[in-house]
Coordinates of C-alpha atoms in Angstrom, one line a residue:
Chain A
M930 CA -16.0 103.5 9.0
N931 CA -12.8 104.0 10.9
I932 CA -9.8 104.4 8.7
Y933 CA -6.2 104.6 9.7
I934 CA -3.8 106.4 7.4
A935 CA -0.2 105.3 8.1
C936 CA 1.4 106.9 5.0
E937 CA 3.7 109.9 5.1
L938 CA 1.6 112.6 3.3
E939 CA 1.8 116.2 2.4
S940 CA -1.1 118.4 3.6
S941 CA -2.3 118.6 0.0
E942 CA -2.6 114.8 -0.2
K943 CA -4.3 114.6 3.2
K944 CA -6.8 117.1 1.9
I945 CA -7.6 114.8 -1.1
I946 CA -8.3 112.0 1.4
K947 CA -10.4 114.2 3.7
N948 CA -12.5 115.5 0.8
N949 CA -13.2 112.1 -0.5
L950 CA -13.9 110.4 2.8
K951 CA -15.9 113.0 4.6
K952 CA -18.4 110.6 6.1
H953 CA -15.7 108.5 7.7
N954 CA -13.5 108.8 10.8
L955 CA -10.0 109.3 9.6
Y956 CA -7.0 108.7 11.9
F957 CA -3.7 109.9 10.5
S958 CA -0.7 108.2 12.2
N959 CA 2.3 110.2 13.5
L960 CA 4.6 107.6 11.8
K961 CA 6.8 107.1 14.9
F962 CA 5.5 103.5 15.2
K963 CA 6.0 101.8 18.5
K964 CA 5.9 98.2 19.3
I965 CA 2.5 98.5 21.0
A966 CA -0.1 99.4 18.4
D967 CA -1.5 102.9 18.3
N968 CA -4.9 103.2 20.0
N969 CA -6.4 104.8 17.0
F970 CA -5.2 101.9 14.8
L971 CA -6.9 99.5 17.1
K972 CA -10.3 101.1 16.4
C973 CA -9.9 100.9 12.6
E974 CA -11.4 98.5 10.1
I975 CA -9.4 99.9 7.2
V976 CA -5.7 100.7 7.1
F977 CA -3.8 102.5 4.4
G978 CA 0.0 102.2 4.7
N979 CA 2.7 100.0 5.9
I980 CA 2.1 99.5 9.7
P981 CA 4.5 97.4 11.7
P982 CA 3.7 93.7 11.1
D983 CA 3.2 93.0 14.8
W984 CA 0.3 95.4 15.1
I985 CA -1.8 92.9 13.0
K986 CA -1.7 90.5 15.9
Q987 CA -3.0 93.1 18.3
S988 CA -6.0 94.3 16.2
S989 CA -9.5 92.7 16.4
K990 CA -11.0 95.3 14.1
I991 CA -8.8 95.3 11.0
R992 CA -10.6 94.0 7.8
W993 CA -8.6 95.4 5.0
L994 CA -5.0 96.6 4.8
Q995 CA -3.9 98.6 1.7
L996 CA -0.1 98.5 1.6
E997 CA 1.8 101.4 -0.1
S998 CA 4.5 99.1 -1.4
T999 CA 4.8 96.5 -4.1
G1000 CA 6.1 93.8 -1.8
F1001 CA 4.7 91.7 1.0
A1002 CA 7.9 90.1 2.4
E1003 CA 8.0 92.1 5.6
Y1004 CA 4.5 90.7 6.6
S1005 CA 5.3 87.1 5.9
S1006 CA 5.9 86.5 9.7
V1007 CA 2.2 87.4 10.3
K1008 CA 0.6 85.8 7.2
K1009 CA -1.3 83.3 9.4
N1010 CA -2.8 86.2 11.4
F1011 CA -4.2 87.7 8.1
L1012 CA -5.7 84.3 7.3
N1013 CA -7.2 83.7 10.7
K1014 CA -8.7 87.1 11.0
G1015 CA -9.9 87.1 7.4
V1016 CA -8.1 90.3 6.7
I1017 CA -7.9 91.4 3.0
I1018 CA -4.5 92.6 2.1
T1019 CA -3.8 94.6 -1.1
N1020 CA -0.5 96.1 -2.3
L1021 CA 0.6 98.4 -5.1
K1022 CA 2.0 95.7 -7.5
S1023 CA 2.1 96.8 -11.1
F1024 CA 1.9 100.4 -9.8
F1025 CA 5.6 100.9 -10.2
A1026 CA 6.1 98.8 -13.3
H1027 CA 6.7 101.7 -15.8
Q1028 CA 9.1 103.4 -13.4
V1029 CA 11.1 100.3 -12.5
A1030 CA 11.2 99.2 -16.1
Q1031 CA 12.7 102.5 -17.1
T1032 CA 15.3 102.4 -14.3
V1033 CA 16.3 99.1 -15.8
M1034 CA 16.5 100.6 -19.3
A1035 CA 18.6 103.4 -17.8
G1036 CA 21.0 100.9 -16.3
I1037 CA 21.4 98.9 -19.5
F1038 CA 21.9 101.9 -21.7
S1039 CA 24.3 103.4 -19.2
F1040 CA 26.6 100.4 -19.4
Y1041 CA 26.3 99.9 -23.1
R1042 CA 26.9 103.5 -23.9
G1043 CA 29.5 104.2 -21.2
L1044 CA 27.5 106.8 -19.2
D1045 CA 28.6 105.3 -15.9
S1046 CA 32.2 105.9 -16.9
F1047 CA 31.6 109.3 -18.4
A1048 CA 30.0 110.6 -15.1
L1049 CA 33.3 109.7 -13.2
L1050 CA 35.5 111.1 -16.0
K1051 CA 33.6 114.4 -15.9
K1052 CA 34.2 114.6 -12.1
K1053 CA 37.9 114.1 -12.9
K1054 CA 37.8 116.4 -15.9
K1055 CA 39.4 113.7 -17.9
W1056 CA 39.0 113.3 -21.6
I1057 CA 39.4 109.8 -23.0
G1058 CA 37.3 109.9 -26.1
D1059 CA 38.1 107.5 -29.0
P1060 CA 39.7 104.7 -27.0
I1061 CA 36.4 104.2 -25.1
R1062 CA 34.5 103.6 -28.4
A1063 CA 35.6 100.0 -28.7
K1064 CA 34.1 99.2 -25.3
L1065 CA 30.6 100.5 -26.2
E1066 CA 27.8 98.3 -27.4
I1067 CA 24.2 98.5 -28.5
L1068 CA 21.2 96.7 -27.2
N1069 CA 20.2 95.2 -30.6
D1070 CA 20.1 91.4 -30.8
K1071 CA 21.0 90.9 -27.2
N1072 CA 20.0 87.8 -25.3
I1073 CA 17.9 88.7 -22.3
L1074 CA 16.7 86.5 -19.4
F1075 CA 13.9 87.7 -17.2
F1076 CA 13.5 86.2 -13.7
G1077 CA 9.8 86.8 -12.9
K1078 CA 6.9 87.1 -15.2
G1079 CA 5.3 90.1 -13.4
S1080 CA 4.4 93.5 -14.7
I1081 CA 7.9 95.0 -14.5
N1082 CA 9.4 92.4 -16.8
Q1083 CA 6.4 92.4 -19.1
E1084 CA 6.9 96.2 -19.4
I1085 CA 10.6 95.8 -20.3
A1086 CA 9.7 93.1 -22.8
K1087 CA 7.6 95.7 -24.6
Y1088 CA 10.4 98.2 -24.7
I1089 CA 13.0 95.9 -26.2
K1090 CA 10.9 94.6 -29.1
V1091 CA 12.3 97.3 -31.4
F1092 CA 15.8 96.2 -30.6
N1093 CA 15.2 92.7 -31.8
C1094 CA 16.4 91.1 -28.6
K1095 CA 15.9 87.4 -27.9
Y1096 CA 14.3 86.9 -24.5
S1097 CA 12.8 84.3 -22.2
F1098 CA 11.4 84.0 -18.7
I1099 CA 12.3 82.1 -15.6
D1100 CA 9.6 81.9 -13.0
S1101 CA 9.1 80.3 -9.6
N1102 CA 8.2 77.0 -11.2
S1103 CA 11.3 76.8 -13.3
K1104 CA 13.9 74.2 -12.3
K1105 CA 17.2 75.6 -11.0
S1106 CA 19.2 73.6 -13.5
F1107 CA 17.1 75.1 -16.3
A1108 CA 17.7 78.6 -14.9
I1109 CA 21.5 77.9 -14.8
Q1110 CA 21.5 76.7 -18.4
K1111 CA 19.7 79.9 -19.4
V1112 CA 21.8 82.4 -17.5
K1113 CA 25.0 81.0 -19.2
K1114 CA 23.8 82.4 -22.5
A1115 CA 22.2 85.6 -21.3
E1116 CA 23.8 89.0 -21.9
I1117 CA 21.3 90.8 -19.7
V1118 CA 19.7 89.1 -16.7
I1119 CA 16.9 91.0 -15.1
C1120 CA 15.6 89.8 -11.7
A1121 CA 12.2 91.2 -10.6
L1122 CA 11.2 88.3 -8.3
P1123 CA 9.3 88.8 -5.0
G1124 CA 11.1 88.1 -1.7
T1125 CA 9.9 84.6 -0.7
A1126 CA 11.6 81.6 1.0
K1127 CA 12.0 80.1 -2.5
T1128 CA 13.8 83.1 -4.0
K1129 CA 16.1 83.9 -1.1
M1130 CA 19.8 83.7 -2.3
L1131 CA 18.7 82.5 -5.7
F1132 CA 21.8 84.2 -7.0
N1133 CA 24.2 82.2 -4.9
K1134 CA 27.8 81.5 -5.9
K1135 CA 26.8 78.8 -8.4
M1136 CA 24.3 81.0 -10.2
I1137 CA 26.6 84.0 -10.3
N1138 CA 29.4 81.8 -11.6
S1139 CA 27.2 80.8 -14.5
L1140 CA 27.1 84.4 -15.7
S1141 CA 29.5 85.3 -18.5
N1142 CA 31.9 88.3 -18.4
Q1143 CA 29.7 90.0 -21.0
T1144 CA 26.6 89.9 -18.8
I1145 CA 24.8 92.7 -17.1
L1146 CA 22.9 91.6 -13.9
I1147 CA 20.1 93.7 -12.7
N1148 CA 18.1 93.2 -9.5
V1149 CA 14.9 95.2 -9.0
G1150 CA 13.3 92.4 -6.9
R1151 CA 14.5 92.0 -3.3
G1152 CA 17.8 92.6 -1.7
N1153 CA 18.1 89.1 -0.3
L1154 CA 18.0 87.4 -3.7
I1155 CA 21.8 87.9 -4.2
N1156 CA 25.0 86.9 -2.5
E1157 CA 26.3 90.5 -2.6
K1158 CA 29.7 89.6 -1.2
Y1159 CA 30.3 87.2 -4.0
L1160 CA 28.9 89.6 -6.6
I1161 CA 31.3 92.3 -5.5
K1162 CA 34.2 89.8 -5.9
K1163 CA 33.1 89.0 -9.5
L1164 CA 32.5 92.7 -10.4
K1165 CA 36.0 93.6 -9.1
N1166 CA 37.4 90.8 -11.2
N1167 CA 35.6 91.9 -14.4
D1168 CA 33.9 88.5 -14.4
L1169 CA 30.7 90.4 -15.2
K1170 CA 30.1 93.4 -17.5
G1171 CA 28.2 95.2 -14.8
A1172 CA 25.4 95.1 -12.3
V1173 CA 22.5 97.4 -11.4
L1174 CA 21.1 97.0 -7.9
D1175 CA 18.0 98.9 -7.0
V1176 CA 17.6 96.8 -3.9
T1177 CA 20.3 95.7 -1.5
A1178 CA 20.4 93.5 1.6
E1179 CA 21.1 96.6 3.8
E1180 CA 19.0 99.7 3.2
P1181 CA 20.1 102.4 3.6
L1182 CA 23.6 101.4 2.9
R1183 CA 26.0 102.4 5.6
K1184 CA 29.3 104.2 4.7
N1185 CA 31.3 101.0 5.3
N1186 CA 29.2 98.8 3.0
P1187 CA 31.6 97.4 0.3
L1188 CA 29.0 98.0 -2.4
W1189 CA 29.8 101.7 -2.4
S1190 CA 33.3 101.1 -3.7
C1191 CA 32.5 98.2 -6.0
P1192 CA 33.3 99.0 -9.7
N1193 CA 31.0 98.3 -12.6
L1194 CA 28.0 98.7 -10.3
I1195 CA 25.1 101.1 -10.5
L1196 CA 23.3 101.7 -7.2
T1197 CA 19.8 103.3 -7.6
Q1198 CA 19.1 103.4 -3.8
H1199 CA 15.6 101.7 -4.0
T1200 CA 14.1 104.5 -6.1
G1201 CA 13.3 102.3 -9.1
G1202 CA 9.6 102.8 -8.6
G1203 CA 9.8 106.5 -7.8
Y1204 CA 8.3 109.4 -9.8
K1205 CA 7.0 112.9 -9.4
D1206 CA 3.3 112.2 -8.8
E1207 CA 3.8 109.0 -6.9
I1208 CA 2.2 110.0 -3.6
T1209 CA -0.9 111.6 -5.2
D1210 CA -1.3 108.5 -7.4
K1211 CA -1.0 106.2 -4.4
V1212 CA -3.7 108.1 -2.6
N1213 CA -6.0 107.9 -5.6
F1214 CA -5.3 104.2 -5.9
F1215 CA -6.4 103.8 -2.3
L1216 CA -9.5 105.9 -2.7
N1217 CA -10.5 103.9 -5.8
N1218 CA -9.9 100.6 -4.0
F1219 CA -11.9 102.0 -1.0
Q1220 CA -14.9 102.5 -3.3
R1221 CA -14.6 99.0 -4.5
Y1222 CA -14.3 97.7 -0.9
K1223 CA -17.3 99.7 0.2
K1224 CA -19.4 98.5 -2.7
K1225 CA -18.2 94.9 -2.3
I1226 CA -16.6 94.9 -5.8
K1227 CA -13.4 92.9 -6.0
V1228 CA -10.5 95.0 -4.7
L1229 CA -7.5 95.5 -6.9
N1230 CA -4.1 93.9 -6.1
K1231 CA -5.3 91.4 -3.5
I1232 CA -2.5 89.3 -2.1
N1233 CA -2.5 85.7 -1.2
P1234 CA -0.7 85.8 2.2
M1235 CA 0.5 82.2 1.9
K1236 CA 2.1 82.8 -1.5
G1237 CA 3.3 86.3 -0.6
Y1238 CA 2.2 87.9 -3.9
Chain B
M579 CA 44.6 101.0 -58.7
N580 CA 46.5 102.9 -56.1
I581 CA 44.7 103.1 -52.9
Y582 CA 45.7 105.2 -49.9
I583 CA 44.5 104.0 -46.4
A584 CA 44.5 106.9 -43.9
C585 CA 42.5 105.1 -41.1
E586 CA 44.1 104.0 -37.9
L587 CA 43.8 100.2 -38.1
E588 CA 44.8 97.1 -36.2
S589 CA 46.8 94.5 -38.0
S590 CA 43.8 92.3 -38.2
E591 CA 41.9 94.9 -40.1
K592 CA 44.8 95.7 -42.4
K593 CA 44.8 92.0 -43.2
I594 CA 41.1 92.1 -44.2
I595 CA 41.9 95.0 -46.6
K596 CA 45.0 93.2 -48.0
N597 CA 43.1 90.0 -48.6
N598 CA 40.3 91.8 -50.4
L599 CA 42.4 94.1 -52.5
K600 CA 45.3 91.9 -53.5
K601 CA 45.5 93.1 -57.1
H602 CA 45.8 96.7 -56.0
N603 CA 48.6 98.9 -54.7
L604 CA 47.9 99.7 -51.1
Y605 CA 49.6 102.6 -49.3
F606 CA 48.9 102.7 -45.5
S607 CA 49.6 106.1 -44.0
N608 CA 51.6 106.6 -40.9
L609 CA 48.9 109.0 -39.6
K610 CA 51.3 111.7 -38.6
F611 CA 49.9 114.0 -41.2
K612 CA 52.0 116.9 -42.3
K613 CA 51.0 120.0 -44.1
I614 CA 52.6 118.9 -47.4
A615 CA 50.8 115.8 -48.7
D616 CA 52.4 112.4 -48.3
N617 CA 54.0 111.3 -51.6
N618 CA 52.1 108.0 -51.5
F619 CA 48.8 109.9 -51.2
L620 CA 49.7 111.9 -54.3
K621 CA 49.9 108.7 -56.4
C622 CA 46.4 107.5 -55.3
E623 CA 43.1 107.5 -57.1
I624 CA 41.2 106.2 -54.1
V625 CA 41.5 107.3 -50.5
F626 CA 40.0 105.7 -47.4
G627 CA 40.1 107.9 -44.3
N628 CA 40.1 111.5 -43.2
I629 CA 43.1 113.1 -44.7
P630 CA 43.9 116.8 -44.0
P631 CA 41.6 118.9 -46.2
D632 CA 44.5 120.8 -47.7
W633 CA 45.9 117.7 -49.3
I634 CA 42.9 117.6 -51.7
K635 CA 44.3 120.8 -53.3
Q636 CA 47.6 119.1 -53.9
S637 CA 46.4 116.0 -55.6
S638 CA 45.8 115.6 -59.3
K639 CA 45.0 111.9 -59.0
I640 CA 42.3 111.6 -56.4
R641 CA 38.9 110.4 -57.8
W642 CA 37.2 109.1 -54.7
L643 CA 37.5 109.9 -51.1
Q644 CA 35.7 107.5 -48.6
L645 CA 35.6 109.4 -45.2
E646 CA 35.5 107.4 -42.0
S647 CA 33.2 109.9 -40.3
T648 CA 29.6 110.9 -40.6
G649 CA 30.3 114.6 -41.1
F650 CA 31.8 116.7 -43.8
A651 CA 32.2 120.1 -42.1
E652 CA 36.0 119.9 -41.8
Y653 CA 36.2 119.7 -45.6
S654 CA 33.8 122.6 -46.4
S655 CA 36.9 124.9 -47.0
V656 CA 37.9 122.7 -50.0
K657 CA 34.4 121.9 -51.3
K658 CA 35.1 123.7 -54.6
N659 CA 38.3 121.6 -55.1
F660 CA 36.1 118.5 -54.9
L661 CA 33.8 119.9 -57.5
N662 CA 36.5 121.2 -59.8
K663 CA 38.4 117.9 -59.8
G664 CA 35.2 115.9 -60.0
V665 CA 36.1 113.9 -56.9
I666 CA 33.5 111.6 -55.5
I667 CA 33.2 112.0 -51.8
T668 CA 31.3 109.5 -49.5
N669 CA 31.0 109.3 -45.8
L670 CA 29.6 107.0 -43.2
K671 CA 26.3 108.7 -42.5
S672 CA 23.6 106.4 -41.1
F673 CA 26.5 104.1 -40.1
F674 CA 26.4 105.3 -36.5
A675 CA 22.7 105.8 -36.3
H676 CA 21.9 102.9 -33.9
Q677 CA 24.8 103.8 -31.7
V678 CA 24.2 107.5 -31.4
A679 CA 20.4 106.9 -31.0
Q680 CA 21.1 104.7 -28.0
T681 CA 23.5 107.1 -26.5
V682 CA 20.6 109.6 -26.7
M683 CA 18.3 107.1 -25.0
A684 CA 21.0 106.5 -22.3
G685 CA 21.1 110.2 -21.6
I686 CA 17.3 110.6 -21.5
F687 CA 16.8 107.7 -19.1
S688 CA 19.8 108.7 -17.0
F689 CA 18.2 112.1 -16.3
Y690 CA 14.7 110.7 -15.8
R691 CA 15.7 107.9 -13.5
G692 CA 18.4 109.8 -11.7
L693 CA 21.5 107.8 -12.8
D694 CA 23.6 110.8 -13.3
S695 CA 23.0 111.7 -9.6
F696 CA 23.4 108.1 -8.3
A697 CA 26.9 107.8 -9.9
L698 CA 28.1 110.8 -7.9
L699 CA 26.3 109.7 -4.7
K700 CA 28.1 106.3 -5.0
K701 CA 31.4 108.1 -5.3
K702 CA 30.6 110.0 -2.1
K703 CA 29.1 106.8 -0.4
K704 CA 26.0 108.9 0.3
W705 CA 22.5 107.4 0.6
I706 CA 19.6 109.6 -0.2
G707 CA 17.0 107.1 -1.2
D708 CA 13.3 108.1 -0.9
P709 CA 13.7 111.9 -1.1
I710 CA 15.0 111.5 -4.7
R711 CA 11.9 109.6 -5.8
A712 CA 9.8 112.7 -6.3
K713 CA 12.4 114.1 -8.8
L714 CA 12.3 111.0 -11.0
E715 CA 10.2 110.8 -14.2
I716 CA 9.3 108.4 -16.9
L717 CA 9.5 108.9 -20.7
N718 CA 5.8 108.1 -21.3
D719 CA 3.8 110.9 -23.0
K720 CA 6.7 113.3 -23.3
N721 CA 6.8 115.9 -26.0
I722 CA 9.9 115.5 -28.1
L723 CA 11.3 117.8 -30.7
F724 CA 13.9 116.5 -33.3
F725 CA 16.2 118.9 -35.1
G726 CA 17.1 117.0 -38.2
K727 CA 15.3 114.3 -40.1
G728 CA 18.3 112.0 -40.6
S729 CA 18.9 108.4 -39.7
I730 CA 19.7 109.1 -36.0
N731 CA 16.5 110.9 -35.3
Q732 CA 14.5 108.4 -37.4
E733 CA 16.0 105.6 -35.2
I734 CA 15.1 107.4 -32.0
A735 CA 11.6 107.9 -33.3
K736 CA 11.3 104.1 -33.6
Y737 CA 12.4 103.5 -30.0
I738 CA 10.0 106.0 -28.4
K739 CA 6.8 104.7 -30.1
V740 CA 6.2 102.4 -27.2
F741 CA 6.3 105.3 -24.8
N742 CA 3.5 107.1 -26.5
C743 CA 5.6 110.3 -26.9
K744 CA 4.4 113.1 -29.1
Y745 CA 7.1 114.2 -31.5
S746 CA 7.8 116.4 -34.5
F747 CA 10.7 117.4 -36.6
I748 CA 12.5 120.7 -37.4
D749 CA 14.7 120.6 -40.5
S750 CA 16.9 123.0 -42.4
N751 CA 13.8 124.4 -44.3
S752 CA 11.9 125.2 -41.1
K753 CA 11.6 128.8 -40.2
K754 CA 13.4 129.9 -37.0
S755 CA 10.2 131.4 -35.5
F756 CA 8.5 128.0 -36.0
A757 CA 11.4 126.3 -34.3
I758 CA 11.2 128.7 -31.4
Q759 CA 7.5 128.1 -30.9
K760 CA 8.1 124.3 -31.0
V761 CA 11.0 124.2 -28.5
K762 CA 8.9 126.1 -26.0
K763 CA 6.6 123.1 -25.6
A764 CA 9.3 120.4 -25.9
E765 CA 10.4 118.3 -22.9
I766 CA 13.2 116.7 -24.9
V767 CA 15.0 118.5 -27.7
I768 CA 17.3 116.3 -29.8
C769 CA 19.7 118.0 -32.2
A770 CA 21.3 115.8 -34.8
L771 CA 21.9 118.4 -37.5
P772 CA 25.1 118.6 -39.7
G773 CA 27.5 121.4 -39.2
T774 CA 26.7 123.9 -42.0
A775 CA 26.8 127.7 -42.2
K776 CA 23.0 127.6 -41.7
T777 CA 23.1 125.5 -38.5
K778 CA 26.0 127.3 -36.8
M779 CA 24.9 128.7 -33.4
L780 CA 21.3 127.6 -34.0
F781 CA 21.0 127.3 -30.3
N782 CA 21.9 130.9 -29.5
K783 CA 20.7 132.8 -26.5
K784 CA 17.2 133.3 -27.9
M785 CA 16.7 129.6 -28.7
I786 CA 18.1 128.5 -25.4
N787 CA 15.9 131.0 -23.6
S788 CA 12.9 129.4 -25.2
L789 CA 13.6 126.0 -23.5
S790 CA 11.6 125.3 -20.3
N791 CA 13.1 124.3 -17.0
Q792 CA 11.7 120.8 -17.6
T793 CA 13.6 120.3 -20.9
I794 CA 16.5 118.0 -21.6
L795 CA 18.6 119.3 -24.5
I796 CA 20.7 116.8 -26.4
N797 CA 23.3 117.6 -29.1
V798 CA 24.7 114.8 -31.2
G799 CA 25.2 117.0 -34.2
R800 CA 28.1 119.3 -34.3
G801 CA 29.8 121.3 -31.5
N802 CA 29.3 124.7 -33.1
L803 CA 25.5 124.4 -33.0
I804 CA 25.3 125.7 -29.4
N805 CA 26.3 128.7 -27.5
E806 CA 28.0 126.7 -24.8
K807 CA 28.8 129.6 -22.5
Y808 CA 25.1 130.5 -22.3
L809 CA 24.0 126.9 -22.0
I810 CA 26.3 126.5 -18.9
K811 CA 24.8 129.6 -17.3
K812 CA 21.3 128.1 -17.8
L813 CA 22.2 124.7 -16.5
K814 CA 23.8 126.2 -13.4
N815 CA 20.6 128.1 -12.8
N816 CA 18.4 125.0 -13.2
D817 CA 16.7 126.8 -16.1
L818 CA 16.9 123.5 -17.9
K819 CA 16.4 120.0 -16.6
G820 CA 19.6 118.8 -18.2
A821 CA 21.8 118.5 -21.2
V822 CA 23.7 115.8 -23.0
L823 CA 26.5 116.9 -25.2
D824 CA 28.2 114.3 -27.4
V825 CA 29.9 117.0 -29.4
T826 CA 31.5 120.2 -28.1
A827 CA 33.2 123.2 -29.6
E828 CA 36.5 122.1 -28.2
E829 CA 37.5 118.5 -28.6
P830 CA 39.2 117.1 -26.6
L831 CA 38.1 119.3 -23.7
R832 CA 40.9 120.9 -21.9
K833 CA 41.0 120.8 -18.1
N834 CA 40.0 124.4 -17.8
N835 CA 36.9 124.1 -20.0
P836 CA 33.9 125.2 -17.9
L837 CA 31.8 122.3 -19.3
W838 CA 33.6 119.8 -17.0
S839 CA 32.2 121.4 -13.8
C840 CA 28.8 122.3 -15.2
P841 CA 26.0 120.6 -13.3
N842 CA 23.0 118.7 -14.9
L843 CA 25.3 117.9 -17.9
I844 CA 26.3 114.6 -19.4
L845 CA 29.4 114.7 -21.6
T846 CA 29.9 111.6 -23.8
Q847 CA 33.2 112.7 -25.3
H848 CA 32.2 112.3 -28.9
T849 CA 31.8 108.6 -28.6
G850 CA 28.1 108.5 -29.5
G851 CA 28.8 106.5 -32.6
G852 CA 31.2 104.1 -31.1
Y853 CA 30.9 100.4 -30.7
K854 CA 32.9 97.2 -30.4
D855 CA 33.1 96.2 -34.1
E856 CA 33.2 99.7 -35.4
I857 CA 36.5 99.5 -37.2
T858 CA 35.9 96.1 -38.8
D859 CA 32.5 97.4 -40.0
K860 CA 34.0 100.5 -41.4
V861 CA 36.5 98.5 -43.3
N862 CA 33.8 96.3 -44.7
F863 CA 31.7 99.3 -45.7
F864 CA 34.7 100.7 -47.6
L865 CA 35.4 97.3 -49.3
N866 CA 31.7 97.1 -50.3
N867 CA 31.7 100.6 -51.6
F868 CA 35.0 99.9 -53.4
Q869 CA 33.3 97.1 -55.4
R870 CA 30.5 99.4 -56.4
Y871 CA 33.1 102.1 -57.4
K872 CA 35.0 99.6 -59.5
K873 CA 31.9 98.2 -61.2
K874 CA 30.6 101.8 -61.7
I875 CA 27.5 101.0 -59.6
K876 CA 26.3 104.1 -57.6
V877 CA 28.4 104.4 -54.5
L878 CA 26.7 104.5 -51.1
N879 CA 26.6 107.7 -49.0
K880 CA 27.7 110.1 -51.6
I881 CA 27.9 113.7 -50.4
N882 CA 27.0 116.9 -52.3
P883 CA 30.0 119.1 -51.3
M884 CA 28.0 122.3 -51.8
K885 CA 25.3 121.1 -49.4
G886 CA 27.7 119.5 -47.0
Y887 CA 25.6 116.3 -46.5

């Protein structure tokens, strides 16, 4: 089979693929994607990595696309092409759940135990000490609201059991009025929703206004879920306790983006899913899924292009 | 009874005490302690708060001292006076366990998920993004070594169960050679030992040299447990992954203290035990212990002055 590898890989990881797929024709992309699809790509039945969405339209050969990300939003413009061509599409959902869940925990504990402030005080060599104590909190008994019932939020729900937190889930079937009632009482709001037409600007002014000044808002879903301009206003006003954004509307953030200078905000630069052995593990996931594809066993993490997840 | 209140209290908290101890003579200190004991103090059988150790020698009345801290080290110079006078001494051990344990979790997650770096990058308005991912880790399966079997470490041990960490405890009876063997394999070392003659400089050059460059060292015990100068050298050299110091030899840290500019270090300014309702809860603990004292029921958190805990 002809296989197109569109991921950025170290030579050690390329070697793993070469050793495992000796009988196949491998085409490694040079990653400087152009608008016109790469000729090698056009020969391939299998693609590993996030190629430009427009390329899908140009290929008559592609049968399976293994994305190296957890989302699908960037391909929603070509979802019909996937359907018409009968292309199987799989992603890495659940793959980053542990990592993202622990970035969320890091953010929560950072606000509750003051680490965001201590980092800046250290920079200034400024001791405050005791007067900070009264601002610190613990996670125990907090009221947590999850947007999304996926693997990230399920993982966090496991972690918080020992802290005796109350928690509930909002999903894409929940009514907006119900969500608004729920966020009013939440002390921690964790959003891990996919980017779909339905979730876009879910956190609009009305939803953000429903958050209390004791609430931490965390977004590890998609950058377009939140009205950032309004969120900044509220954070500056201390109308929220704090926010953690792993994803932002603009990525990378330019120097003039007002998020940089927004107080009570932790920016994790879309690294929530990152970890040491990530690339090797991605490669192994693809190789495992490839065996399933070849043997016609159900591939893992298949996406419904119409739903987008 | 004559009761001396040496804690810094808001008027609301003073009111709680007054309402609960109406039949007794209350003497609130002005907190500018002098070397010669306050006359009001000298009248009192019961003391709530951390008076200067030397005052103990001057009092013929004191029967019970309720400290408002978790330690005892500052009173070790007058431990014989406690014994000779038969003074009961109680502290707030276990009281801060949840809080300190969560400051420890904040520190661990901050290093593993890069939040210490992201705070500084935000200040610089600098996006790094993807290249940081390979430096991030998760807590799962880590090897943790606890110094001390007290309430703080017990609490942390509860939190980490879900992460499938391996862990073991070193206590004051463990041999030093055993401790050194253990730290060599530990990825997280959490020190919550009291300040005693035995624990002083436990983390000397030899012990610090036994830590791997993947290890996070956390001290929430006492500042004199660690050779800070040597720790700074190792952190600057990236010979450790990072350190969290809630307690330091010098407190407050002066501007010229080299800890301020030490990389890979989180300083939490001795706030580990702090939380919103701390003072009210302290007052209620004292009032509860007062009822026990009065009714001759065993008081809570009694210290053995010779042991220091």
